[in-house]
GROMACS .gro file of C-alpha atoms in nm:
model
  293
    1UNK     CA    1   1.357  -0.641   1.468
    2UNK     CA    2   1.058  -0.793   1.426
    3UNK     CA    3   0.779  -0.872   1.146
    4UNK     CA    4   0.401  -0.825   1.083
    5UNK     CA    5   0.225  -1.100   0.959
    6UNK     CA    6  -0.126  -1.090   0.810
    7UNK     CA    7  -0.308  -1.370   0.747
    8UNK     CA    8  -0.537  -1.421   0.401
    9UNK     CA    9  -0.716  -1.720   0.463
   10UNK     CA   10  -0.455  -1.978   0.543
   11UNK     CA   11  -0.199  -1.826   0.412
   12UNK     CA   12   0.129  -1.568   0.584
   13UNK     CA   13   0.239  -1.249   0.451
   14UNK     CA   14   0.476  -1.019   0.496
   15UNK     CA   15   0.508  -0.628   0.415
   16UNK     CA   16   0.770  -0.535   0.145
   17UNK     CA   17   0.935  -0.165   0.035
   18UNK     CA   18   0.702   0.011  -0.199
   19UNK     CA   19   0.846   0.302  -0.390
   20UNK     CA   20   0.578   0.546  -0.366
   21UNK     CA   21   0.529   0.833  -0.161
   22UNK     CA   22   0.255   0.831   0.103
   23UNK     CA   23   0.026   1.146   0.111
   24UNK     CA   24   0.013   1.221   0.479
   25UNK     CA   25  -0.297   1.357   0.631
   26UNK     CA   26  -0.337   1.558   1.002
   27UNK     CA   27  -0.606   1.409   1.203
   28UNK     CA   28  -0.961   1.636   1.186
   29UNK     CA   29  -1.246   1.649   1.447
   30UNK     CA   30  -1.595   1.544   1.326
   31UNK     CA   31  -1.933   1.601   1.465
   32UNK     CA   32  -2.178   1.430   1.383
   33UNK     CA   33  -2.554   1.550   1.473
   34UNK     CA   34  -2.734   1.367   1.709
   35UNK     CA   35  -3.005   1.398   1.487
   36UNK     CA   36  -2.789   1.154   1.211
   37UNK     CA   37  -2.659   0.944   1.514
   38UNK     CA   38  -2.907   0.610   1.455
   39UNK     CA   39  -2.824   0.643   1.045
   40UNK     CA   40  -2.447   0.654   1.138
   41UNK     CA   41  -2.439   0.397   1.373
   42UNK     CA   42  -2.712   0.200   1.104
   43UNK     CA   43  -2.397   0.260   0.869
   44UNK     CA   44  -2.149   0.132   1.081
   45UNK     CA   45  -2.303  -0.166   1.106
   46UNK     CA   46  -2.393  -0.251   0.758
   47UNK     CA   47  -2.028  -0.166   0.670
   48UNK     CA   48  -1.904  -0.444   0.902
   49UNK     CA   49  -2.165  -0.682   0.779
   50UNK     CA   50  -2.065  -0.596   0.419
   51UNK     CA   51  -1.681  -0.641   0.525
   52UNK     CA   52  -1.749  -1.031   0.686
   53UNK     CA   53  -1.985  -1.141   0.372
   54UNK     CA   54  -1.708  -1.021   0.170
   55UNK     CA   55  -1.450  -1.235   0.363
   56UNK     CA   56  -1.704  -1.515   0.397
   57UNK     CA   57  -1.741  -1.522  -0.024
   58UNK     CA   58  -1.361  -1.474  -0.061
   59UNK     CA   59  -1.346  -1.749   0.180
   60UNK     CA   60  -1.585  -2.035   0.017
   61UNK     CA   61  -1.476  -1.906  -0.326
   62UNK     CA   62  -1.131  -2.022  -0.254
   63UNK     CA   63  -1.235  -2.359  -0.167
   64UNK     CA   64  -1.466  -2.401  -0.466
   65UNK     CA   65  -1.150  -2.311  -0.669
   66UNK     CA   66  -0.952  -2.586  -0.487
   67UNK     CA   67  -1.225  -2.812  -0.594
   68UNK     CA   68  -1.182  -2.700  -0.943
   69UNK     CA   69  -0.842  -2.756  -0.953
   70UNK     CA   70  -0.856  -3.111  -0.777
   71UNK     CA   71  -1.078  -3.237  -1.002
   72UNK     CA   72  -0.911  -3.149  -1.332
   73UNK     CA   73  -0.556  -3.242  -1.213
   74UNK     CA   74  -0.676  -3.594  -1.121
   75UNK     CA   75  -0.858  -3.618  -1.487
   76UNK     CA   76  -1.202  -3.499  -1.387
   77UNK     CA   77  -1.299  -3.757  -1.128
   78UNK     CA   78  -1.569  -3.555  -0.948
   79UNK     CA   79  -1.612  -3.862  -0.651
   80UNK     CA   80  -1.458  -3.760  -0.353
   81UNK     CA   81  -1.505  -4.164  -0.236
   82UNK     CA   82  -1.252  -4.178  -0.568
   83UNK     CA   83  -1.064  -3.908  -0.500
   84UNK     CA   84  -0.905  -3.872  -0.177
   85UNK     CA   85  -0.734  -3.518  -0.263
   86UNK     CA   86  -1.087  -3.379  -0.336
   87UNK     CA   87  -1.184  -3.592   0.030
   88UNK     CA   88  -0.972  -3.417   0.210
   89UNK     CA   89  -1.069  -3.055   0.027
   90UNK     CA   90  -1.416  -3.145   0.134
   91UNK     CA   91  -1.350  -3.205   0.471
   92UNK     CA   92  -1.159  -2.833   0.507
   93UNK     CA   93  -1.392  -2.671   0.375
   94UNK     CA   94  -1.725  -2.854   0.555
   95UNK     CA   95  -1.514  -2.726   0.894
   96UNK     CA   96  -1.541  -2.373   0.782
   97UNK     CA   97  -1.907  -2.380   0.736
   98UNK     CA   98  -1.921  -2.356   0.350
   99UNK     CA   99  -2.216  -2.541   0.327
  100UNK     CA  100  -2.234  -2.889   0.140
  101UNK     CA  101  -2.516  -2.781  -0.106
  102UNK     CA  102  -2.228  -2.534  -0.221
  103UNK     CA  103  -2.005  -2.783  -0.246
  104UNK     CA  104  -2.222  -3.028  -0.435
  105UNK     CA  105  -2.331  -2.725  -0.700
  106UNK     CA  106  -1.923  -2.703  -0.774
  107UNK     CA  107  -1.895  -3.066  -0.815
  108UNK     CA  108  -2.147  -3.097  -1.099
  109UNK     CA  109  -2.013  -2.753  -1.272
  110UNK     CA  110  -1.829  -2.750  -1.569
  111UNK     CA  111  -1.658  -2.425  -1.549
  112UNK     CA  112  -1.293  -2.534  -1.403
  113UNK     CA  113  -1.024  -2.344  -1.405
  114UNK     CA  114  -0.648  -2.379  -1.371
  115UNK     CA  115  -0.414  -2.289  -1.060
  116UNK     CA  116  -0.156  -2.030  -1.093
  117UNK     CA  117   0.126  -1.836  -0.937
  118UNK     CA  118   0.211  -1.495  -1.052
  119UNK     CA  119   0.562  -1.383  -0.975
  120UNK     CA  120   0.637  -1.021  -0.872
  121UNK     CA  121   0.964  -0.852  -0.838
  122UNK     CA  122   1.063  -0.534  -0.658
  123UNK     CA  123   1.389  -0.359  -0.608
  124UNK     CA  124   1.616  -0.463  -0.304
  125UNK     CA  125   1.524  -0.794  -0.356
  126UNK     CA  126   1.176  -0.828  -0.264
  127UNK     CA  127   0.969  -1.083  -0.362
  128UNK     CA  128   0.571  -1.159  -0.397
  129UNK     CA  129   0.386  -1.424  -0.514
  130UNK     CA  130   0.026  -1.419  -0.620
  131UNK     CA  131  -0.182  -1.782  -0.634
  132UNK     CA  132  -0.503  -1.727  -0.827
  133UNK     CA  133  -0.659  -1.960  -1.051
  134UNK     CA  134  -0.833  -1.853  -1.391
  135UNK     CA  135  -0.932  -1.969  -1.735
  136UNK     CA  136  -0.766  -1.672  -1.936
  137UNK     CA  137  -0.394  -1.651  -1.754
  138UNK     CA  138  -0.318  -1.332  -1.997
  139UNK     CA  139  -0.642  -1.137  -1.894
  140UNK     CA  140  -0.548  -1.194  -1.493
  141UNK     CA  141  -0.145  -1.174  -1.552
  142UNK     CA  142  -0.231  -0.819  -1.733
  143UNK     CA  143  -0.485  -0.650  -1.458
  144UNK     CA  144  -0.192  -0.731  -1.171
  145UNK     CA  145   0.101  -0.570  -1.372
  146UNK     CA  146  -0.136  -0.265  -1.399
  147UNK     CA  147  -0.136  -0.246  -1.073
  148UNK     CA  148   0.191  -0.387  -0.983
  149UNK     CA  149   0.345  -0.117  -1.192
  150UNK     CA  150   0.173   0.157  -0.958
  151UNK     CA  151   0.364  -0.001  -0.699
  152UNK     CA  152   0.746   0.000  -0.854
  153UNK     CA  153   0.718  -0.393  -0.939
  154UNK     CA  154   0.800  -0.582  -1.202
  155UNK     CA  155   0.542  -0.894  -1.281
  156UNK     CA  156   0.696  -1.242  -1.414
  157UNK     CA  157   0.548  -1.493  -1.626
  158UNK     CA  158   0.293  -1.665  -1.463
  159UNK     CA  159   0.313  -2.067  -1.465
  160UNK     CA  160   0.065  -2.355  -1.384
  161UNK     CA  161   0.115  -2.443  -0.966
  162UNK     CA  162   0.057  -2.790  -1.024
  163UNK     CA  163   0.376  -2.770  -1.242
  164UNK     CA  164   0.754  -2.780  -1.098
  165UNK     CA  165   0.971  -2.562  -1.271
  166UNK     CA  166   1.363  -2.518  -1.340
  167UNK     CA  167   1.547  -2.195  -1.183
  168UNK     CA  168   1.607  -2.127  -1.584
  169UNK     CA  169   1.244  -2.130  -1.649
  170UNK     CA  170   0.916  -1.925  -1.571
  171UNK     CA  171   0.882  -1.976  -1.193
  172UNK     CA  172   1.244  -1.900  -1.075
  173UNK     CA  173   1.120  -1.663  -0.833
  174UNK     CA  174   0.897  -1.919  -0.641
  175UNK     CA  175   1.121  -2.246  -0.672
  176UNK     CA  176   1.430  -2.010  -0.584
  177UNK     CA  177   1.339  -1.773  -0.266
  178UNK     CA  178   1.065  -1.997  -0.149
  179UNK     CA  179   0.944  -2.314  -0.015
  180UNK     CA  180   0.646  -2.466  -0.086
  181UNK     CA  181   0.567  -2.689   0.188
  182UNK     CA  182   0.234  -2.895   0.342
  183UNK     CA  183   0.122  -2.763   0.670
  184UNK     CA  184  -0.187  -2.939   0.870
  185UNK     CA  185  -0.280  -2.808   1.155
  186UNK     CA  186  -0.396  -2.969   1.495
  187UNK     CA  187  -0.535  -2.867   1.825
  188UNK     CA  188  -0.443  -3.061   2.134
  189UNK     CA  189  -0.624  -3.365   2.214
  190UNK     CA  190  -0.558  -3.683   2.418
  191UNK     CA  191  -0.383  -3.864   2.141
  192UNK     CA  192  -0.149  -3.557   2.129
  193UNK     CA  193  -0.115  -3.314   2.489
  194UNK     CA  194   0.263  -3.258   2.455
  195UNK     CA  195   0.560  -3.187   2.243
  196UNK     CA  196   0.670  -3.549   2.276
  197UNK     CA  197   0.366  -3.756   2.260
  198UNK     CA  198   0.306  -3.505   1.866
  199UNK     CA  199   0.687  -3.555   1.747
  200UNK     CA  200   0.602  -3.930   1.769
  201UNK     CA  201   0.272  -3.931   1.623
  202UNK     CA  202   0.458  -3.653   1.314
  203UNK     CA  203   0.702  -3.945   1.248
  204UNK     CA  204   0.433  -4.207   1.225
  205UNK     CA  205   0.232  -4.017   0.959
  206UNK     CA  206   0.533  -3.956   0.766
  207UNK     CA  207   0.543  -3.563   0.822
  208UNK     CA  208   0.929  -3.409   0.847
  209UNK     CA  209   0.846  -3.164   1.114
  210UNK     CA  210   0.615  -3.048   1.396
  211UNK     CA  211   0.598  -2.734   1.600
  212UNK     CA  212   0.390  -2.652   1.855
  213UNK     CA  213   0.202  -2.279   1.763
  214UNK     CA  214  -0.092  -2.077   1.792
  215UNK     CA  215  -0.353  -2.202   1.508
  216UNK     CA  216  -0.623  -1.962   1.599
  217UNK     CA  217  -0.682  -1.634   1.811
  218UNK     CA  218  -0.585  -1.791   2.202
  219UNK     CA  219  -0.572  -2.176   2.079
  220UNK     CA  220  -0.297  -2.308   2.106
  221UNK     CA  221  -0.204  -2.599   1.837
  222UNK     CA  222   0.044  -2.772   1.664
  223UNK     CA  223   0.153  -2.754   1.267
  224UNK     CA  224   0.293  -3.096   1.136
  225UNK     CA  225   0.532  -3.000   0.822
  226UNK     CA  226   0.564  -3.247   0.473
  227UNK     CA  227   0.599  -3.217   0.092
  228UNK     CA  228   0.366  -3.035  -0.042
  229UNK     CA  229   0.272  -3.411  -0.232
  230UNK     CA  230   0.239  -3.604   0.093
  231UNK     CA  231  -0.027  -3.365   0.235
  232UNK     CA  232  -0.361  -3.594   0.167
  233UNK     CA  233  -0.133  -3.881   0.302
  234UNK     CA  234  -0.012  -3.708   0.625
  235UNK     CA  235  -0.352  -3.587   0.692
  236UNK     CA  236  -0.540  -3.925   0.653
  237UNK     CA  237  -0.320  -4.096   0.858
  238UNK     CA  238  -0.393  -3.862   1.141
  239UNK     CA  239  -0.739  -3.872   1.089
  240UNK     CA  240  -0.738  -4.273   1.070
  241UNK     CA  241  -0.575  -4.256   1.426
  242UNK     CA  242  -0.906  -3.998   1.531
  243UNK     CA  243  -0.696  -3.696   1.526
  244UNK     CA  244  -0.925  -3.377   1.419
  245UNK     CA  245  -0.767  -3.161   1.157
  246UNK     CA  246  -0.807  -2.792   1.226
  247UNK     CA  247  -0.689  -2.704   0.864
  248UNK     CA  248  -0.414  -2.771   0.619
  249UNK     CA  249  -0.305  -2.587   0.311
  250UNK     CA  250   0.045  -2.585   0.097
  251UNK     CA  251   0.182  -2.188   0.133
  252UNK     CA  252   0.501  -2.060  -0.020
  253UNK     CA  253   0.775  -2.000   0.294
  254UNK     CA  254   1.053  -1.736   0.233
  255UNK     CA  255   1.377  -1.904   0.216
  256UNK     CA  256   1.533  -1.548   0.256
  257UNK     CA  257   1.408  -1.228   0.456
  258UNK     CA  258   1.488  -0.887   0.318
  259UNK     CA  259   1.454  -0.628   0.582
  260UNK     CA  260   1.199  -0.327   0.505
  261UNK     CA  261   1.011  -0.029   0.674
  262UNK     CA  262   0.705  -0.071   0.862
  263UNK     CA  263   0.617   0.241   0.698
  264UNK     CA  264   0.490   0.075   0.387
  265UNK     CA  265   0.263  -0.155   0.551
  266UNK     CA  266  -0.055   0.008   0.402
  267UNK     CA  267   0.092   0.045   0.078
  268UNK     CA  268   0.101  -0.329   0.027
  269UNK     CA  269  -0.184  -0.429   0.163
  270UNK     CA  270  -0.338  -0.143  -0.049
  271UNK     CA  271  -0.163  -0.353  -0.331
  272UNK     CA  272  -0.288  -0.666  -0.196
  273UNK     CA  273  -0.631  -0.558  -0.153
  274UNK     CA  274  -0.638  -0.384  -0.479
  275UNK     CA  275  -0.561  -0.711  -0.689
  276UNK     CA  276  -0.798  -0.894  -0.477
  277UNK     CA  277  -1.071  -0.678  -0.629
  278UNK     CA  278  -0.924  -0.635  -0.982
  279UNK     CA  279  -0.920  -0.993  -1.051
  280UNK     CA  280  -1.159  -1.276  -1.022
  281UNK     CA  281  -0.983  -1.532  -0.741
  282UNK     CA  282  -0.663  -1.389  -0.571
  283UNK     CA  283  -0.646  -1.699  -0.354
  284UNK     CA  284  -0.259  -1.610  -0.121
  285UNK     CA  285  -0.002  -1.382  -0.126
  286UNK     CA  286   0.353  -1.458  -0.017
  287UNK     CA  287   0.624  -1.216   0.001
  288UNK     CA  288   0.974  -1.236   0.161
  289UNK     CA  289   0.994  -0.974   0.344
  290UNK     CA  290   1.079  -0.858   0.704
  291UNK     CA  291   0.964  -0.521   0.892
  292UNK     CA  292   1.197  -0.243   1.099
  293UNK     CA  293   1.023  -0.112   1.397
   0.00000   0.00000   0.00000
């Protein structure tokens, strides 16, 4: 048994079972005249560029919305010198090459939006979470619900991401079936070159756990795990020791996984993509599925 893991920004998602039939197509041969070969080549380049531009825009918007959220949750403090959480998000954005001019424009903007987690439930114990930010949660919820129903999902009531909700209230799926955790990734450095040194560093900085992992294609590094509310404190503690942080984020990790078929990979990816295209901001997707071979 293996898991198929997809990365959307800094989140992990596994593929769930969808109650929908997949139309199967037989392979067909394609012939392209040499007269139009150059045109076809240009079209491929254009489509590749459009895909990269779209992904770049998604990453940029994700950070701009994080800036909105931090400003609003801190009582409107827009100066990163007076708002440590805001400073942390800006540092993350700059590390991903988001232009400072773009960041500064957002710092002076007035259209701040709220963060929400919208919960989706499917048959067989499959649960999915959509992290989104919006002004009108009802409109966003209705759009996601319309798409989710086509795939056999039932949508739950959304709740503000910054509020902790008990199991008996809206938000029970996120609280009961997922663990909301802070994760900080670093690359190997002189001050932390092996797991023993990193473990000692984690204890000093207030992290709960640390593990060696691949943080990017072919790049080995370490992940510090901590409470969501401690993310900024642990990050600042690392940076004060001269440790360069690769990225920091707060994913929802499934506590119990459900086994599903790999045949449904295309369907769930399609649903996630359609949700992302249908609403203004879909920051991350999480679910509790483990895929069979």
